[in-house]
Short mmCIF file of C-alpha atoms in Angstrom, two decimals:
data_model
loop_
_atom_site.label_atom_id
_atom_site.label_comp_id
_atom_site.label_asym_id
_atom_site.label_seq_id
_atom_site.Cartn_x
_atom_site.Cartn_y
_atom_site.Cartn_z
CA MET A 1 -31.55 7.05 57.84
CA ASN A 2 -32.26 4.50 55.56
CA PHE A 3 -29.42 3.63 52.97
CA ARG A 4 -30.82 2.09 50.19
CA LYS A 5 -32.54 4.97 49.80
CA TYR A 6 -30.44 7.19 49.89
CA PRO A 7 -27.21 5.84 49.15
CA VAL A 8 -24.80 7.86 47.82
CA THR A 9 -26.01 11.07 49.93
CA ILE A 10 -25.25 7.96 52.90
CA THR A 11 -21.36 7.93 52.08
CA ILE A 12 -20.76 11.00 51.24
CA ILE A 13 -21.87 11.46 54.61
CA ILE A 14 -20.03 9.56 56.03
CA ILE A 15 -16.94 9.98 53.87
CA CYS A 16 -17.41 13.63 55.24
CA VAL A 17 -17.65 12.41 58.93
CA LEU A 18 -13.87 10.18 58.18
CA VAL A 19 -12.84 13.01 56.87
CA THR A 20 -13.23 15.48 59.08
CA LEU A 21 -11.87 12.72 62.08
CA GLY A 22 -8.89 12.13 60.40
CA ILE A 23 -8.04 16.39 60.16
CA GLN A 24 -8.63 16.26 64.05
CA VAL A 25 -7.15 13.67 65.05
CA CYS A 26 -3.93 13.74 62.78
CA GLY A 27 -2.08 15.80 65.30
CA LEU A 28 -1.17 18.52 62.08
CA ASN A 29 -2.65 22.29 62.59
CA GLU A 30 -5.78 22.86 60.18
CA ALA A 31 -4.45 24.62 57.19
CA GLU A 32 -2.13 22.33 56.92
CA ALA A 33 -4.23 18.67 57.85
CA ALA A 34 -6.34 20.31 55.52
CA ILE A 35 -4.04 20.51 52.65
CA LEU A 36 -2.70 16.95 53.27
CA PHE A 37 -6.38 15.73 53.40
CA GLY A 38 -7.80 17.53 49.87
CA ALA A 39 -8.38 20.36 50.05
CA TYR A 40 -7.90 23.38 47.75
CA TYR A 41 -5.27 25.01 47.71
CA LYS A 42 -4.30 27.19 44.46
CA PRO A 43 -0.94 26.42 44.57
CA PHE A 44 -0.97 22.60 44.25
CA ILE A 45 -3.74 22.97 41.63
CA LEU A 46 -1.53 25.06 39.64
CA ALA A 47 1.70 22.28 39.98
CA GLY A 48 -0.84 19.57 39.12
CA GLU A 49 -3.35 18.44 41.26
CA TRP A 50 -6.42 19.06 39.36
CA TRP A 51 -7.95 16.90 41.95
CA ARG A 52 -8.16 19.18 44.57
CA MET A 53 -11.38 20.34 42.67
CA LEU A 54 -13.79 17.38 43.87
CA THR A 55 -12.35 16.70 47.01
CA VAL A 56 -12.89 20.06 48.18
CA GLY A 57 -16.33 18.96 49.07
CA PHE A 58 -14.99 16.30 51.38
CA VAL A 59 -12.98 18.37 53.24
CA HIS A 60 -14.37 20.10 56.15
CA ILE A 61 -12.32 21.64 58.79
CA SER A 62 -15.08 22.26 61.96
CA PHE A 63 -17.78 20.01 63.57
CA ILE A 64 -20.29 22.38 62.97
CA HIS A 65 -19.42 22.77 59.12
CA LEU A 66 -19.58 19.98 58.80
CA LEU A 67 -22.68 19.41 60.18
CA MET A 68 -24.29 21.94 58.93
CA ASN A 69 -23.37 20.98 55.65
CA MET A 70 -24.73 17.27 55.75
CA THR A 71 -28.21 18.73 57.61
CA SER A 72 -28.00 20.60 54.54
CA LEU A 73 -26.94 17.38 51.36
CA TYR A 74 -29.25 15.28 53.52
CA SER A 75 -32.67 17.00 53.85
CA LEU A 76 -31.63 17.56 49.65
CA GLY A 77 -31.02 14.53 49.93
CA MET A 78 -34.38 13.09 50.48
CA ALA A 79 -35.59 15.26 47.82
CA LEU A 80 -33.08 14.72 44.68
CA GLU A 81 -31.75 11.16 45.33
CA PRO A 82 -34.87 9.39 44.93
CA TYR A 83 -36.49 11.47 42.13
CA LEU A 84 -33.01 11.94 39.89
CA GLY A 85 -31.54 8.79 40.32
CA LYS A 86 -27.83 7.93 41.88
CA TRP A 87 -26.65 9.12 38.51
CA LYS A 88 -27.91 12.32 38.50
CA TYR A 89 -28.10 13.48 41.85
CA LEU A 90 -24.79 12.87 41.66
CA LEU A 91 -23.22 13.56 38.83
CA ILE A 92 -25.60 17.86 39.68
CA LEU A 93 -23.94 17.41 43.34
CA PHE A 94 -19.95 16.45 41.37
CA VAL A 95 -20.21 18.77 38.86
CA SER A 96 -21.45 21.73 41.44
CA VAL A 97 -18.41 21.54 43.88
CA ILE A 98 -16.34 21.28 40.57
CA GLY A 99 -17.75 24.84 39.34
CA GLY A 100 -17.94 26.47 42.40
CA SER A 101 -13.97 25.56 43.08
CA MET A 102 -13.54 26.85 38.86
CA PHE A 103 -14.89 29.91 40.65
CA VAL A 104 -12.99 30.26 43.16
CA PHE A 105 -9.78 29.65 41.43
CA ALA A 106 -10.33 32.57 38.70
CA GLY A 107 -9.99 35.12 42.28
CA ASN A 108 -6.65 36.01 42.74
CA GLY A 109 -4.60 34.79 45.21
CA SER A 110 -3.71 31.15 47.66
CA VAL A 111 -6.43 31.20 49.28
CA LEU A 112 -7.57 27.60 51.51
CA CYS A 113 -11.35 26.26 50.62
CA VAL A 114 -13.62 23.25 52.05
CA GLY A 115 -16.95 22.59 52.25
CA LEU A 116 -19.64 21.07 50.35
CA SER A 117 -20.81 24.10 49.87
CA GLY A 118 -20.82 24.78 45.74
CA GLY A 119 -22.30 21.81 45.41
CA LEU A 120 -24.22 22.96 47.37
CA TYR A 121 -25.87 25.13 45.79
CA GLY A 122 -26.31 22.97 42.89
CA LEU A 123 -28.17 20.97 44.18
CA LEU A 124 -30.44 23.61 45.71
CA ALA A 125 -30.58 25.86 42.11
CA CYS A 126 -31.94 22.36 40.71
CA TYR A 127 -34.20 21.22 42.96
CA ALA A 128 -36.00 25.17 42.64
CA TYR A 129 -35.56 24.17 39.07
CA LEU A 130 -37.89 21.96 39.58
CA VAL A 131 -40.44 23.23 41.54
CA TYR A 132 -40.34 25.63 39.37
CA LYS A 133 -40.98 23.02 36.38
CA HIS A 134 -43.51 21.24 37.74
CA GLY A 135 -45.37 24.01 38.87
CA GLY A 136 -44.58 24.96 42.39
CA PHE A 137 -44.06 28.63 42.42
CA ASN A 138 -47.86 29.43 40.67
CA VAL A 139 -50.01 31.44 42.85
CA PRO A 140 -53.50 29.55 42.63
CA SER A 141 -56.57 31.57 41.37
CA ILE A 142 -58.96 32.72 43.61
#
């Protein structure tokens, strides 16, 4: 892992690992700890904690969920961060996390959400667009 080449990706991975470790060692049950560390929880968002729409991306409860999300982030980050630059990459990631949270917010119920999946889907959509834009889906003529 080269920090100079992928600074945003590696920083986010470190933050997510530290938050997950904090959740595991804080002594609360997982749901309470996740809420304490910034998970999406609609009643708190309605009470004015709008920052949870973004911080949900840093919160993971289980190590397998963390591992899968960070593997996906690292794979997409290796392809996109050097190409887009750190600011565009970060913007796409954060807007996608917030967009995913807005979709959950539009639904009914007081659900607890954690994870970076919304951001990963945004990065994947960006990657698919770039492949399409550069002719990666064209079938060569024979």
